[in-house]
């Protein structure tokens, strides 16, 4: 029962992270460049969406480690080469996704500071970079979710 709970929590955390980033992309693309709505999204909603993604990433990391330990105990820590390869790819994707997320969050922090000084001309370019970062996270997260499904069956 515990293993199933952790596995589903892990899958849900991954889906929440990717889903939050997908929502960011949809909203970011729907807003007119340089509009008040875009500025408000960048300064108010974007940090909240990113925080949700970050919390989900932390849960993903913790539950992933627990899942690996559970699988290791069950297999006496003898894993196939294919399993280890897929796991290494998932870990690499996770690290890159975190790096991209933190880069985007830093851009968001700069934008909030710039907007606080009433300089809104930087918002459209920053939003473009942030949306592209979130698109990359969604793509890598989708691959990681597919690989995770393969790991469950192995």
Coordinates of N, CA and C in Angstrom, one line a residue, residues 42 46-47 50 54 96 98-114 126 129-130 133-134:
X42 N 2.9 38.6 -15.2 CA 4.3 38.5 -14.9 C 4.7 38.8 -13.5
X46 N 2.5 34.6 -12.3 CA 3.6 33.8 -12.7 C 4.4 33.3 -11.5
X47 N 4.7 34.1 -10.5 CA 5.4 33.6 -9.3 C 4.6 32.5 -8.6
X50 N 4.9 29.3 -10.7 CA 6.2 28.8 -10.5 C 6.4 28.1 -9.1
X54 N 7.6 24.4 -8.4 CA 8.7 24.1 -7.5 C 8.4 23.2 -6.4
X96 N 18.1 19.4 -15.5 CA 18.0 20.4 -16.5 C 16.7 21.2 -16.3
X98 N 15.1 21.7 -13.5 CA 15.2 22.6 -12.4 C 16.1 23.8 -12.7
X99 N 17.1 23.6 -13.5 CA 18.0 24.7 -13.9 C 17.2 25.7 -14.8
X100 N 16.4 25.2 -15.7 CA 15.6 26.1 -16.5 C 14.5 26.8 -15.7
X101 N 13.9 26.1 -14.7 CA 12.9 26.7 -13.9 C 13.5 27.8 -13.0
X102 N 14.7 27.6 -12.4 CA 15.3 28.6 -11.6 C 15.7 29.8 -12.5
X103 N 16.2 29.5 -13.7 CA 16.6 30.6 -14.6 C 15.3 31.5 -14.9
X104 N 14.2 30.8 -15.2 CA 13.0 31.6 -15.5 C 12.5 32.3 -14.3
X105 N 12.6 31.7 -13.1 CA 12.2 32.4 -11.9 C 13.1 33.6 -11.6
X106 N 14.3 33.6 -11.9 CA 15.2 34.7 -11.7 C 14.8 35.9 -12.7
X107 N 14.4 35.5 -13.9 CA 13.9 36.5 -14.8 C 12.7 37.2 -14.3
X108 N 11.8 36.3 -13.7 CA 10.6 36.9 -13.1 C 10.9 37.8 -11.9
X109 N 11.9 37.5 -11.1 CA 12.2 38.4 -10.0 C 12.7 39.7 -10.5
X110 N 13.5 39.7 -11.6 CA 14.0 40.9 -12.2 C 12.9 41.7 -12.7
X111 N 12.0 41.1 -13.4 CA 10.8 41.8 -14.0 C 10.0 42.4 -12.9
X112 N 9.8 41.7 -11.8 CA 9.0 42.4 -10.7 C 9.7 43.6 -10.2
X113 N 11.0 43.5 -10.1 CA 11.8 44.7 -9.6 C 11.7 45.8 -10.6
X114 N 11.8 45.5 -11.9 CA 11.8 46.5 -12.9 C 10.4 47.2 -13.0
X126 N 11.0 39.7 -21.5 CA 11.2 38.7 -20.4 C 10.1 37.6 -20.5
X129 N 11.0 35.0 -23.0 CA 12.0 34.1 -22.5 C 11.4 33.1 -21.4
X130 N 10.6 33.6 -20.6 CA 10.0 32.8 -19.6 C 9.0 31.7 -20.2
X133 N 11.1 29.0 -21.7 CA 11.6 28.2 -20.6 C 10.6 27.2 -20.2
X134 N 9.3 27.6 -20.0 CA 8.3 26.7 -19.6 C 7.9 25.7 -20.7

